[in-house]
Structure formats: structure tokens, C-alpha cells
């Protein structure tokens, strides 16, 4: 019995202890939040320590495995090459690197102090790294913000001399390691000397010696304090701070100049008196620096356009000036030479390039490729590009009004009031034709052929919301709006003064020759428009294609409407104000134009025309671009010097090209949006004389019969070109710009309008009666 009890007791022992253990755990008090926080902190510290040890180990391995490479030979030697459209013939170069290294002691102390105050104030005491800046830049870049360098002078020097310009974590780590190695192997003076001999200052200048010559036409050792501060400022971003880039750049430079001077005073590298004197004097004078010969003639204008466009496409100054890019442009040597030679042949003698400015632009229909320009004065004498700056368009803007009228429902044979003066329904200054000549009722062919102002005013008023519709149509065809569009296009991307007033078709607005040539290229391409462009392809030093232009077209005009506009422009050349261009010996369409400024003075003369292969605009202006041509030039009409220049340019540009025809008129029919514009009745047909019985019947002759559709009413006077009048109190149509009308294929349009033709003629006959 006792034995059994022991057995029973032994059997129940472990179970009893287990129950007590569970009971003890249940009785234990839960950990407080302080205990939990302490435990979490302990584990965090342990984990952090382990990771730190791993990081240190990785850094040590990387430090030992990464050697200082040889300096970037490419950076020292490669320049960006710019080619003509063939991709082989060189047009020019960017940053033929002007570099002349000088020793540390030859560099003025003011330059060294200014650069440290601007770029890295802790340079003399730091270890070459800025960890906070690296982390800040990394987070900013990771979030998709603009890339940030956050580099010390040592890091910048390493990046320039040994690394690429890519922005990746891998490159940043390598940059940090190399910076530490450089710092341990070179003295601070050696690092600063190397940095100031390699950094890019803009204007193609690498290093402080080249920069001193590029900005101040003197050696670096002769720089004063204010000049030194300027160089320290521009090296941060030459595009933003070079005063040669305009008033905004100068204002930014002045603000940075003040900040650097104050930093220098705070660092005690200049005295308070020196600081006050420099701040009071402000920016130093910048002498006129003669550009390198590669920018002479028209080449400098083209290269400046190319540089601006590369920047717009997203390439950096550093890549453009030192990245070894291969840039293929749209310009052809043939078209560029044609423009220059044509101007030289036809510009009047005795009028120097400083006063008489001639601009030419040639654009390829169907692509928008700018093939050639003549910007005016030699780039070394003036950097103003008149092929981009432009002038008042004058009557060369009338084709856009004609296109808008045809889109609205008018037809070529509809008639308008060609009498002068033309009084506006709401009052205001009347419009006049050249010499106040009256033409009576004229159709749109005659109105275009002889550039009749009053007929185009009548057309504008006959179109519902006419001024706005004309601008809308011009925009569709390639003329930029008054302010850049949401997706900008053109050179430039805006047309100053392009506002919806009654006289918009007479061209008081400013349009560039490039954009005008592109607008007419839409007519040459039968209504299909393309944005103008000058960069075909960009390839970097590694062979990676950075940009490849894709031509995109859109239908701006139905084909039939475009052909009708083109037919009217062909009559300008055949029998109107542009007959002097017949010497081209090719089918062509075009329009003359003169414009008047606010004082009623003739301020510009144009001829814009095209063949199927090329559209070219020629503009003559004087002085600042808005000064009197009448009684100054021997002849100020667009049909004189501009038309002769256009002919000479096109002869050379199209030499060896096939002679191609232009389409005839489509005579698109429509329903006129307003009354009172019925076509003139056809001339009466003379009765056929019956033969006498005793004489044989006359044989039929080869004389063609009178066409059933009249083209141009006869004119007893030679055609004259019409300077436009800018009304002082134009009648306007208020409201926002309307949305473009959806295009309808020409065939469908013609078919839908045929059904209305008979009824429309009956109504017109009744109205005429």
C-alpha cells in the first residue's frame, strides 16, 4: 500500500510542477512600455551595429579595390561636332576647349577665395565629402525632383577629371571613395589648383586662365576682386549667369555676386571696407570679346540656334561643351550658300548691313526641316538673328485669311468690295488700298493677285468671328500664336501682336521668316502641316542616340481648300504683284507684302513663295526693324528687292532638282456664311454669225471657248503691291479663341457641297436681280 502511494506520488509530481509553472507565469506582471522600449532599443542598436560593421567592411573593401584612374582624356579633348543634314560635312563645333593651365601661385588670391566662398566654404577644413549633401541629393533624385550634385570642390574635381556625368548611387559611392583618396594623396592647394584649371566657366573656356580671357580679355593674374567674384559666380551655371545671355541672366549674376562678396566678408578673406566697396560698385564692365573665327558670317547664327535647341531638348551645357556629342542638323550647305549668295546678288548697293537687314529662311514642305537661313549681319558684328526676330508680315498674311474664308464656305469666285476707302460698319479709321485705288467688286483670285486690302477687310467681316478664325487657321498652318502654345512650336514660339482685330489679314503682327516659310510650306504640301525643326539627330560619345527627330504631320486644310489657296498664289506670280519671280522658270506660288508701322511708315517688305520642294521667305527691314523704308530704299514694295532676292535664292537652292508642277484649282464649292458676295455674272456670249447661202461655211477655228468659271476679271492697269494700314481704332470681335474646326477630306467636302450648289445659285441669282 505504501509502495503504491509512492508510485502514485511519483506519477503525479511532474504534472504538478508543470501546473505550478503555468500558474507562476500567469502570476508574473506584464512588461511596462518602458521595458518594451528598452528591449526594442537594445535590438535596434545591435542591428545597427551589425549593419554598420558590414558597411564599414564593405567600404574598406571598396576603398582598397578602387584605384585612382587616369584622368578623363575624353574630357580634355572631345568636343561636340555639329554637322549639316548629310551627317558628314562639318557645320561647326562647340567648346574647342580653350584651356591654358597655370600654377597655384599664378592664380590671384581673390579668385581662390571667391570660388571657395561660392562653392565650398568648408573646403580648407573638411575631408572632401559632404555626407548630408549626398543624402539630401539622393532623396531628392529618388523622388524624381531635379538632379542635385551636393558636391564639395574635391568631389567636383573628381567628377570632372575621373568620372562621367551620370547620376547614380554607384557613381556617387565611387566619387566619395575617390575624393577621400585624392584628399589623402594631394594637398588642398593641389586640389584647388587642379579644380580651377579644369572647371568649365562658359563661353568655351575651361580653367580660370581661359575664363579670364573669355570674359575680361586679360590674364588671370590681372583679375581684380569684382572680376574674380564674377568668374566664381558663373562657373556654378554658365547658362544662368553669363551676362551675355540677356537681362535676366545679368540680374541673376548680380544677386549671386552680392551673395559671394558677403560670404567672403564673413569668412574674413576680404575686409569689411573691401566688401562695401565691391557691393557699392556692383558688377564690373564686360569688354566686347571678339568671337572665334568659326562663328564668323552666318555660321555663328546657326550654331547659336543649335545650342539653344539642344538645351531645350534637355542636354546640359556640360554635355554640349565637353561631352563629345555628334549633332546632325537639318541645314544643307547648298541651301545656306543659296541664301547668302542670293542676298549678296540682289541687295541694293550703298546700304550697309548695320542699317538694311535682309533675312531669308527656307523650309522643306512635308517635313518642316529648316534647310537654310540668312540671319542678316555677320554674327561677329551683330548677334541678332533676323530670320528668327522677324518683322511685320504685311500682305503675306493674306493667304491665311483666304484659307479661313474658304473653310467658312466662301468660294474663289465669290466677290468682295475692292473700292477704297472702306468704311467699317462700327466706325473707326477706314481702310485704303495702295494709292487709294478702287477696283470695284473683285473675286478672291483678283483680290489676292493684286493684294487688294479692302476686299480682304470685306472678307474678314464676312466670316463669322472672322479675325479669330483667321488666326486659328494661321496657327493650324504653322504660325505660332501671340503667346507660346501649350506645346510650343516654331522659331520663335510666338508671334507678337497677333491679335483678333479687323485688320489682322493685312499683317501688322510680327512673324519670323522661318515661321512664315513654314506656313506657306503647308500650302505647298496640299494642306498638311509640320512643325519646323533644326535638329535631326544627337548621338553621345558612347554611341547612344540621345535624340532622333520624328516628323509628325497634321491636316491643317482640306486638300481642295489648300489647292484653291495655292491657285490664287500662283496667279500672284503669273499676273499679279509677284511677276518679277517668273524668272525662276518653275511653277511657283507666292505673295508680296509690305507693312506700315504705327506712324503710317512702310516698315517691312516681303516675298514669300514656294515650289513643291521648297518654301522660302525673304524679308527686308531697316534699323531696329520698324523704321521707314519708303523714300529710303529705291523701291520698297515686296515685288521689288524681296521678290528678286527670293528668285535668286530659289534658283541656287533648286539647281539640279526636277521641275515639278503645282496642283490646279479645285474650285471647292460651299455655302457662303454671309450674303452680298455672289460671283460676277459670266461675260455675255456673242451670237454666232450664220453663213450666207452663197458663200461656203467658215472652217472651225482653234480659239478656245470662254471658260464657264471666271478666273480673274480683266484689269486695265498694271498690278501694284499694297502696303497695309494699321487701324488706330479697329473693330474687334471679343471672346476666346475658338477651337479648330475638324477637318473633312476634300473629296467628302466636295460631295456634300455639290448638293447645295443648285439652290445656292438660285438664291444668288435672286439676290443679284
Coordinates of N, CA and C in Angstrom, one line a residue, residues 18-118:
X18 N 4.5 21.3 -13.6 CA 4.1 22.0 -14.8 C 2.9 23.0 -14.5
X19 N 2.0 22.5 -13.7 CA 0.8 23.4 -13.4 C 1.3 24.6 -12.6
X20 N 2.2 24.3 -11.7 CA 2.8 25.4 -10.9 C 3.5 26.4 -11.8
X21 N 4.3 25.9 -12.8 CA 5.0 26.8 -13.7 C 4.0 27.7 -14.5
X22 N 3.0 27.0 -15.0 CA 2.0 27.8 -15.7 C 1.3 28.9 -14.8
X23 N 1.1 28.5 -13.6 CA 0.5 29.4 -12.7 C 1.4 30.5 -12.4
X24 N 2.8 30.2 -12.3 CA 3.7 31.3 -12.0 C 3.8 32.3 -13.1
X25 N 3.8 31.8 -14.4 CA 3.8 32.7 -15.5 C 2.6 33.6 -15.5
X26 N 1.5 33.0 -15.2 CA 0.2 33.8 -15.2 C 0.3 34.9 -14.1
X27 N 1.0 34.5 -13.0 CA 1.0 35.5 -11.9 C 2.0 36.6 -12.1
X28 N 3.0 36.4 -13.2 CA 4.1 37.4 -13.4 C 3.4 38.7 -14.0
X29 N 3.9 39.8 -13.6 CA 3.3 41.1 -14.1 C 3.8 41.3 -15.5
X30 N 2.9 41.9 -16.4 CA 3.3 42.2 -17.8 C 4.4 43.3 -17.8
X31 N 5.2 43.3 -18.9 CA 6.2 44.3 -19.1 C 5.6 45.7 -19.3
X32 N 6.2 46.7 -18.7 CA 5.7 48.0 -18.9 C 6.2 48.5 -20.3
X33 N 5.7 49.7 -20.7 CA 6.1 50.3 -22.0 C 7.5 50.7 -22.0
X34 N 8.0 51.1 -20.8 CA 9.4 51.4 -20.7 C 10.3 50.2 -21.0
X35 N 9.9 49.0 -20.4 CA 10.6 47.8 -20.6 C 10.6 47.4 -22.1
X36 N 9.5 47.5 -22.7 CA 9.4 47.2 -24.1 C 10.2 48.1 -25.0
X37 N 10.2 49.4 -24.6 CA 11.0 50.4 -25.4 C 12.5 50.1 -25.2
X38 N 12.9 49.7 -24.0 CA 14.3 49.4 -23.7 C 14.7 48.2 -24.5
X39 N 13.8 47.2 -24.6 CA 14.2 45.9 -25.3 C 14.3 46.2 -26.8
X40 N 13.4 47.1 -27.3 CA 13.4 47.4 -28.8 C 14.6 48.2 -29.1
X41 N 15.0 49.1 -28.2 CA 16.2 50.0 -28.4 C 17.4 49.1 -28.4
X42 N 17.5 48.1 -27.5 CA 18.7 47.2 -27.5 C 18.8 46.5 -28.8
X43 N 17.7 45.9 -29.3 CA 17.8 45.2 -30.5 C 18.1 46.1 -31.7
X44 N 17.6 47.3 -31.7 CA 17.9 48.2 -32.8 C 19.4 48.6 -32.8
X45 N 19.9 48.8 -31.6 CA 21.3 49.1 -31.5 C 22.2 48.0 -32.0
X46 N 21.8 46.8 -31.6 CA 22.6 45.6 -32.1 C 22.5 45.5 -33.6
X47 N 21.3 45.6 -34.1 CA 21.1 45.5 -35.6 C 21.9 46.6 -36.3
X48 N 21.8 47.8 -35.8 CA 22.5 48.9 -36.4 C 24.0 48.8 -36.3
X49 N 24.5 48.2 -35.2 CA 26.0 48.0 -35.1 C 26.4 47.0 -36.1
X50 N 25.6 45.9 -36.2 CA 26.0 44.9 -37.2 C 26.0 45.4 -38.6
X51 N 25.0 46.2 -38.9 CA 24.9 46.8 -40.3 C 26.1 47.8 -40.5
X52 N 26.4 48.6 -39.4 CA 27.5 49.5 -39.6 C 28.8 48.8 -39.8
X53 N 29.0 47.7 -39.0 CA 30.2 46.9 -39.2 C 30.3 46.3 -40.6
X54 N 29.1 45.9 -41.1 CA 29.1 45.4 -42.5 C 29.4 46.5 -43.5
X55 N 28.8 47.7 -43.2 CA 29.1 48.8 -44.1 C 30.5 49.3 -44.1
X56 N 31.1 49.3 -42.9 CA 32.5 49.7 -42.8 C 33.4 48.7 -43.5
X57 N 33.0 47.4 -43.4 CA 33.8 46.4 -44.0 C 33.7 46.5 -45.5
X58 N 32.4 46.8 -46.0 CA 32.3 46.9 -47.5 C 33.0 48.1 -48.0
X59 N 33.0 49.2 -47.2 CA 33.7 50.5 -47.6 C 35.2 50.2 -47.6
X60 N 35.7 49.5 -46.6 CA 37.2 49.2 -46.6 C 37.5 48.4 -47.8
X61 N 36.7 47.4 -48.2 CA 37.0 46.6 -49.3 C 36.9 47.4 -50.6
X62 N 35.9 48.3 -50.7 CA 35.8 49.1 -51.9 C 36.9 50.1 -51.9
X63 N 37.3 50.7 -50.8 CA 38.4 51.6 -50.8 C 39.7 51.0 -51.3
X64 N 39.9 49.7 -50.9 CA 41.2 49.1 -51.3 C 41.1 48.6 -52.8
X65 N 39.9 48.3 -53.3 CA 39.7 47.8 -54.6 C 39.7 48.9 -55.7
X66 N 39.2 50.1 -55.3 CA 39.1 51.2 -56.3 C 40.3 52.0 -56.3
X67 N 41.0 52.0 -57.5 CA 42.2 52.8 -57.6 C 41.9 54.1 -58.3
X68 N 42.7 55.0 -58.1 CA 42.6 56.3 -58.8 C 42.8 56.1 -60.3
X69 N 41.8 56.3 -61.2 CA 42.1 56.0 -62.6 C 42.9 57.1 -63.3
X70 N 43.2 56.9 -64.5 CA 43.8 58.0 -65.3 C 42.8 59.1 -65.6
X71 N 43.2 60.3 -65.6 CA 42.3 61.4 -65.9 C 41.5 61.2 -67.2
X72 N 40.3 61.7 -67.3 CA 39.5 61.5 -68.5 C 40.1 62.2 -69.7
X73 N 40.7 61.5 -70.5 CA 41.3 62.1 -71.7 C 40.2 62.6 -72.6
X74 N 39.0 62.0 -72.6 CA 37.9 62.4 -73.4 C 37.5 63.8 -73.0
X75 N 37.5 64.1 -71.7 CA 37.0 65.4 -71.2 C 38.0 66.5 -71.7
X76 N 39.2 66.1 -71.8 CA 40.2 67.1 -72.1 C 40.3 67.3 -73.6
X77 N 39.8 66.4 -74.4 CA 40.0 66.5 -75.9 C 38.7 66.5 -76.7
X78 N 37.6 65.8 -76.3 CA 36.5 65.7 -77.1 C 35.6 66.9 -77.1
X79 N 35.2 67.3 -78.2 CA 34.2 68.5 -78.4 C 33.0 68.0 -79.1
X80 N 32.0 68.8 -79.0 CA 30.7 68.4 -79.7 C 30.9 68.9 -81.2
X81 N 30.6 67.9 -82.1 CA 30.7 68.2 -83.5 C 29.2 68.4 -84.1
X82 N 29.1 69.5 -84.9 CA 27.8 69.8 -85.5 C 27.9 69.7 -87.0
X83 N 27.0 68.9 -87.5 CA 27.1 68.6 -89.0 C 25.9 69.1 -89.7
X84 N 26.1 69.3 -91.0 CA 25.0 69.6 -91.9 C 24.1 68.3 -92.0
X85 N 23.0 68.4 -92.8 CA 22.0 67.4 -92.8 C 22.5 66.0 -93.3
X86 N 23.6 66.0 -94.1 CA 24.2 64.8 -94.6 C 24.9 64.0 -93.5
X87 N 25.1 64.6 -92.3 CA 25.7 63.9 -91.2 C 27.2 63.7 -91.3
X88 N 27.8 64.3 -92.4 CA 29.2 64.1 -92.6 C 30.0 65.5 -92.7
X89 N 29.4 66.4 -93.4 CA 30.0 67.7 -93.6 C 29.9 68.6 -92.3
X90 N 31.0 69.0 -91.8 CA 31.0 69.7 -90.5 C 30.5 71.2 -90.7
X91 N 29.5 71.5 -89.9 CA 29.0 72.9 -89.8 C 29.8 73.7 -88.8
X92 N 30.1 73.1 -87.7 CA 30.9 73.8 -86.6 C 31.1 72.9 -85.4
X93 N 31.6 73.5 -84.4 CA 32.0 72.8 -83.2 C 31.5 73.6 -82.0
X94 N 31.3 72.9 -80.8 CA 31.1 73.5 -79.6 C 32.3 73.2 -78.6
X95 N 32.7 74.3 -78.0 CA 33.8 74.1 -77.0 C 35.0 73.5 -77.5
X96 N 35.6 74.1 -78.5 CA 37.0 73.8 -78.8 C 37.7 74.3 -77.6
X97 N 38.1 73.4 -76.7 CA 38.3 73.8 -75.3 C 39.5 74.7 -75.1
X98 N 39.2 75.9 -74.8 CA 40.2 76.9 -74.5 C 40.8 76.7 -73.1
X99 N 41.9 76.1 -73.1 CA 42.5 75.7 -71.8 C 44.0 76.0 -71.7
X100 N 44.4 76.7 -70.7 CA 45.8 77.1 -70.5 C 46.1 77.0 -69.0
X101 N 46.5 75.8 -68.6 CA 46.7 75.6 -67.2 C 47.8 76.5 -66.6
X102 N 47.6 77.0 -65.4 CA 48.5 77.9 -64.7 C 48.7 77.3 -63.3
X103 N 49.9 77.7 -62.7 CA 50.2 77.2 -61.4 C 49.4 77.9 -60.3
X104 N 49.4 77.3 -59.1 CA 48.6 77.9 -58.0 C 49.0 79.3 -57.7
X105 N 50.3 79.5 -57.7 CA 50.8 80.9 -57.3 C 50.5 81.9 -58.4
X106 N 50.2 81.5 -59.6 CA 49.8 82.5 -60.6 C 48.3 82.9 -60.6
X107 N 47.6 82.1 -59.8 CA 46.2 82.4 -59.7 C 46.0 83.5 -58.6
X108 N 45.3 84.6 -58.9 CA 45.1 85.6 -57.9 C 44.4 85.1 -56.6
X109 N 44.8 85.5 -55.5 CA 44.1 85.0 -54.2 C 42.6 85.4 -54.2
X110 N 42.2 86.4 -54.9 CA 40.8 86.8 -54.9 C 40.0 85.8 -55.6
X111 N 40.5 85.1 -56.7 CA 39.8 84.1 -57.4 C 39.6 82.9 -56.5
X112 N 40.7 82.5 -55.8 CA 40.7 81.3 -55.0 C 39.7 81.5 -53.8
X113 N 39.8 82.6 -53.2 CA 38.9 82.9 -52.1 C 37.4 83.0 -52.5
X114 N 37.2 83.6 -53.7 CA 35.8 83.8 -54.2 C 35.2 82.4 -54.5
X115 N 36.0 81.5 -55.1 CA 35.4 80.2 -55.5 C 35.1 79.4 -54.3
X116 N 36.0 79.4 -53.3 CA 35.7 78.7 -52.0 C 34.5 79.3 -51.3
X117 N 34.3 80.6 -51.3 CA 33.2 81.3 -50.7 C 31.9 80.9 -51.4
X118 N 32.0 80.7 -52.7 CA 30.8 80.4 -53.6 C 30.4 78.9 -53.5

